[in-house]
């Protein structure tokens, strides 16, 4: 090899090791000046031989050009979120559910910090970083590779024992406490808006179109999981991550039961103060990979992990009044009107009191001084009443016997906590249903929030979602605070909602028990609302994940004449009633089947195989279970193949796969 070339490789390797020592281990081995000298020499050599510059060179961390925006990236394995626990009792309940689902088997837990930053998925191909994506909605995120490359503790190239050819590393990108304080100081001095917390600062820094700006911010990585864990335990995965060069929390704790985990909380409450990054709790994960797989997930939360949150900041205020709101299902919800109080960065003036029992259990009365906090950081709640400050004449709250919207009797059914309006034509149902239809996870109609819907409703312009599509500008401008421009924007937003597709529409219709997830399942299974409308109970329950409760509710909904005309009117208005998904080849033998792809295929890349399978209507899963229909196995297929054999699942090669397609 050319002498220059050899020097170049040595320089790259030396810098990489120094980066690792400095950014990952936090134990620098050389002086800054020595490091700078190595970088200078490397730059000089690369300038002389541009053909030798490789993407994993330490000089290439800041290389990307200014972007126009971030491309969408579909995650191969979803980035899950976590359910929260706020007390030792919550953790015991979590543990009980876990062990119940595992038939009483002993369960080990791993505890690690919950870092307050943003989740990232890092993709390595043959040891090289090829893609970094934000979590997004868990299934699709944003491609932020150029920016993540500037984060010095993110390895561009893996080290240690041969990592898998394809590696999906999950972790948190954070801004260290000190850098956050420094950045805000600088911004204050420059008269720029301050970041509310390190998490916002990290997110804002990572979502910069110019990687130079990101490079100028100090960000760190903490790796905490693998997209697919080939090891027997989570702790093994953490160790592997460490040997591959990732920063991992070194003092993660393996506990043999939940009581040990609970005992560790107090210890960590002290330790977290010394950590360089902000933490808002502890993540508690089932250690065994097999147990994790057996437990699976509900919606976006794994059943095998939970986030224990440290108690939130609390504040005292006066509960001035309680009013009662009627929701789209007719449930009466009491809401506390609070004397406005600052809490964890925002002003709080309302808090839901949920139901009659909640108020009675906490003995909340109008005029009380109460302690409030934010649950899960956003939703304000009344923690307790400071009874010692209660006025002598404060009377207990009484749930109204009639609906505050329509005066019809309100009743509480046996065994339910909710009080409901008995009038099926209560205006609240229609109005709140309209609010729901336009909301973010539903048809996502911008600027059509509760306030505007109420205006439209009170003006008598809308009664059902179909009315939205009949609105005209001259009607809108008559409304309070609605100018030409807002009217025009609103109509454009309503128009845009027509193309949302079946999945969102099904959720938007507000069919009881059909949440985001069931709507997606139904949309994928039927593809067209007319087909779904004709489905009977049996056809519905034949779909995995659709139980009798949802099935019955769907059948009932579609059998009501007013709902049938609603569908007709929406269709007439041009609302798309089909699933936006790729045309599903119903005749393909793979339609509706669950397939797991493992190993290297002779004629298809993994991505191509996934695409073909999905286009044929199959669901591609990441792990083998009893629900798997086929395992497509290529060269060097490992544990998944073994598991498939053990479970007696059909194993196919590429040729058989093509035949099935
Ligand atoms: S595990 C099970 N581990 O918390 C998969 N998440 O509330 C969930 N987070 O989106 C991720 N520290 O951004 C995991 N040690 C940790 C974490 C962690 C912070 C974040 C992550 C996730 C969110 C869920």
Short mmCIF file of N, CA and C and ligand atoms in Angstrom, two decimals, residues 78-84 111-120 135 170-173 199 222-225 234 238 249 280-285 292 300-302 304-307 309, ligand 1:
data_model
loop_
_atom_site.label_atom_id
_atom_site.label_comp_id
_atom_site.label_asym_id
_atom_site.label_seq_id
_atom_site.Cartn_x
_atom_site.Cartn_y
_atom_site.Cartn_z
N UNK A 78 -41.12 -1.03 14.25
CA UNK A 78 -41.69 0.21 14.79
C UNK A 78 -40.90 0.69 16.01
N UNK A 79 -40.84 1.99 16.20
CA UNK A 79 -40.27 2.55 17.42
C UNK A 79 -41.41 2.71 18.40
N UNK A 80 -41.38 1.87 19.43
CA UNK A 80 -42.49 1.87 20.37
C UNK A 80 -42.35 3.02 21.36
N UNK A 81 -43.45 3.29 22.04
CA UNK A 81 -43.38 4.27 23.11
C UNK A 81 -43.59 3.50 24.42
N UNK A 82 -43.77 4.17 25.51
CA UNK A 82 -43.84 3.46 26.78
C UNK A 82 -45.02 3.93 27.61
N UNK A 83 -45.66 3.00 28.29
CA UNK A 83 -46.68 3.39 29.25
C UNK A 83 -45.98 3.93 30.49
N UNK A 84 -46.65 4.77 31.23
CA UNK A 84 -46.03 5.38 32.40
C UNK A 84 -46.48 4.73 33.70
N UNK A 111 -33.12 -2.07 34.70
CA UNK A 111 -33.47 -0.67 34.94
C UNK A 111 -32.42 0.24 34.31
N UNK A 112 -32.88 1.24 33.62
CA UNK A 112 -31.95 2.21 33.04
C UNK A 112 -32.60 3.57 33.02
N UNK A 113 -31.83 4.63 32.89
CA UNK A 113 -32.44 5.97 32.96
C UNK A 113 -33.37 6.23 31.80
N UNK A 114 -34.40 7.00 32.04
CA UNK A 114 -35.23 7.50 30.95
C UNK A 114 -34.66 8.87 30.61
N UNK A 115 -33.95 8.92 29.52
CA UNK A 115 -33.26 10.15 29.12
C UNK A 115 -34.27 11.07 28.46
N UNK A 116 -34.17 12.34 28.80
CA UNK A 116 -35.11 13.30 28.24
C UNK A 116 -34.53 13.91 26.97
N UNK A 117 -34.76 13.22 25.88
CA UNK A 117 -34.28 13.71 24.59
C UNK A 117 -35.23 13.24 23.53
N UNK A 118 -34.70 12.86 22.36
CA UNK A 118 -35.64 12.31 21.38
C UNK A 118 -35.10 11.01 20.82
N UNK A 119 -36.02 10.11 20.53
CA UNK A 119 -35.66 8.76 20.11
C UNK A 119 -35.09 8.79 18.71
N UNK A 120 -34.11 7.91 18.47
CA UNK A 120 -33.50 7.84 17.15
C UNK A 120 -33.31 6.38 16.77
N UNK A 135 -38.18 9.24 15.47
CA UNK A 135 -39.27 8.30 15.74
C UNK A 135 -40.51 8.60 14.91
N UNK A 170 -31.30 1.56 18.61
CA UNK A 170 -32.25 2.54 19.13
C UNK A 170 -31.63 3.28 20.31
N UNK A 171 -31.84 4.54 20.35
CA UNK A 171 -31.31 5.31 21.47
C UNK A 171 -31.93 6.68 21.54
N UNK A 172 -31.36 7.47 22.42
CA UNK A 172 -31.89 8.81 22.64
C UNK A 172 -30.81 9.82 22.31
N UNK A 173 -31.16 10.82 21.51
CA UNK A 173 -30.25 11.93 21.27
C UNK A 173 -30.64 13.01 22.28
N UNK A 199 -34.93 18.69 26.10
CA UNK A 199 -35.51 17.87 25.06
C UNK A 199 -35.86 18.71 23.83
N UNK A 222 -27.36 8.19 23.80
CA UNK A 222 -27.34 7.06 24.71
C UNK A 222 -28.08 5.93 24.00
N UNK A 223 -27.38 4.84 23.75
CA UNK A 223 -28.01 3.72 23.05
C UNK A 223 -28.71 2.84 24.08
N UNK A 224 -29.95 2.41 23.80
CA UNK A 224 -30.66 1.60 24.80
C UNK A 224 -31.39 0.39 24.26
N UNK A 225 -31.28 0.12 22.97
CA UNK A 225 -31.96 -1.08 22.48
C UNK A 225 -31.56 -1.39 21.05
N UNK A 234 -31.94 -8.50 27.28
CA UNK A 234 -31.73 -7.08 27.00
C UNK A 234 -30.34 -6.65 27.49
N UNK A 238 -27.32 -4.68 25.54
CA UNK A 238 -26.62 -3.48 26.00
C UNK A 238 -25.10 -3.71 25.97
N UNK A 249 -25.63 3.32 29.10
CA UNK A 249 -25.60 3.67 30.52
C UNK A 249 -24.87 2.56 31.27
N UNK A 280 -36.07 11.94 33.25
CA UNK A 280 -37.34 12.19 33.91
C UNK A 280 -37.88 10.93 34.56
N UNK A 281 -37.07 9.90 34.57
CA UNK A 281 -37.53 8.69 35.23
C UNK A 281 -36.60 7.53 34.96
N UNK A 282 -37.14 6.33 35.18
CA UNK A 282 -36.41 5.09 34.93
C UNK A 282 -37.23 4.25 33.96
N UNK A 283 -36.55 3.55 33.06
CA UNK A 283 -37.27 2.61 32.22
C UNK A 283 -37.01 1.22 32.78
N UNK A 284 -38.09 0.46 32.95
CA UNK A 284 -37.99 -0.88 33.51
C UNK A 284 -38.38 -1.86 32.42
N UNK A 285 -37.44 -2.73 32.05
CA UNK A 285 -37.67 -3.63 30.92
C UNK A 285 -37.51 -5.08 31.35
N UNK A 292 -40.03 -11.09 26.39
CA UNK A 292 -40.48 -9.86 25.72
C UNK A 292 -41.37 -10.22 24.53
N UNK A 300 -49.11 1.11 20.79
CA UNK A 300 -47.74 1.59 20.68
C UNK A 300 -46.87 1.26 21.88
N UNK A 301 -47.46 0.66 22.90
CA UNK A 301 -46.69 0.37 24.11
C UNK A 301 -46.37 -1.10 24.24
N UNK A 302 -45.09 -1.41 24.47
CA UNK A 302 -44.78 -2.82 24.72
C UNK A 302 -45.35 -3.22 26.08
N UNK A 304 -43.87 -5.32 27.85
CA UNK A 304 -42.72 -5.78 28.62
C UNK A 304 -41.87 -4.65 29.18
N UNK A 305 -42.33 -3.43 29.05
CA UNK A 305 -41.55 -2.31 29.59
C UNK A 305 -42.49 -1.23 30.08
N UNK A 306 -41.98 -0.44 31.01
CA UNK A 306 -42.78 0.66 31.54
C UNK A 306 -41.82 1.77 31.97
N UNK A 307 -42.30 3.00 31.89
CA UNK A 307 -41.47 4.13 32.32
C UNK A 307 -41.94 4.59 33.68
N UNK A 309 -41.99 7.41 36.18
CA UNK A 309 -41.72 8.85 36.13
C UNK A 309 -41.53 9.40 37.53
S1 LIG B 1 -37.01 1.94 25.34
C1 LIG B 1 -39.73 -0.36 24.43
N1 LIG B 1 -35.28 3.07 26.94
O1 LIG B 1 -38.86 7.24 26.05
C2 LIG B 1 -39.31 0.65 23.51
N2 LIG B 1 -36.82 4.48 25.81
O2 LIG B 1 -41.74 7.09 26.41
C3 LIG B 1 -39.34 2.02 24.07
N3 LIG B 1 -36.53 6.86 26.27
O3 LIG B 1 -39.69 7.02 22.68
C4 LIG B 1 -38.05 2.66 24.11
N4 LIG B 1 -34.83 6.66 27.63
O4 LIG B 1 -37.55 8.25 23.30
C5 LIG B 1 -36.30 3.27 26.10
N5 LIG B 1 -33.67 3.91 28.36
C6 LIG B 1 -34.69 4.13 27.53
C7 LIG B 1 -35.18 5.42 27.24
C8 LIG B 1 -36.26 5.55 26.37
C9 LIG B 1 -35.64 7.50 27.03
C10 LIG B 1 -37.62 7.51 25.50
C11 LIG B 1 -37.73 7.10 24.07
C12 LIG B 1 -39.13 6.62 23.87
C13 LIG B 1 -39.81 7.25 25.04
C14 LIG B 1 -41.02 6.44 25.44
#
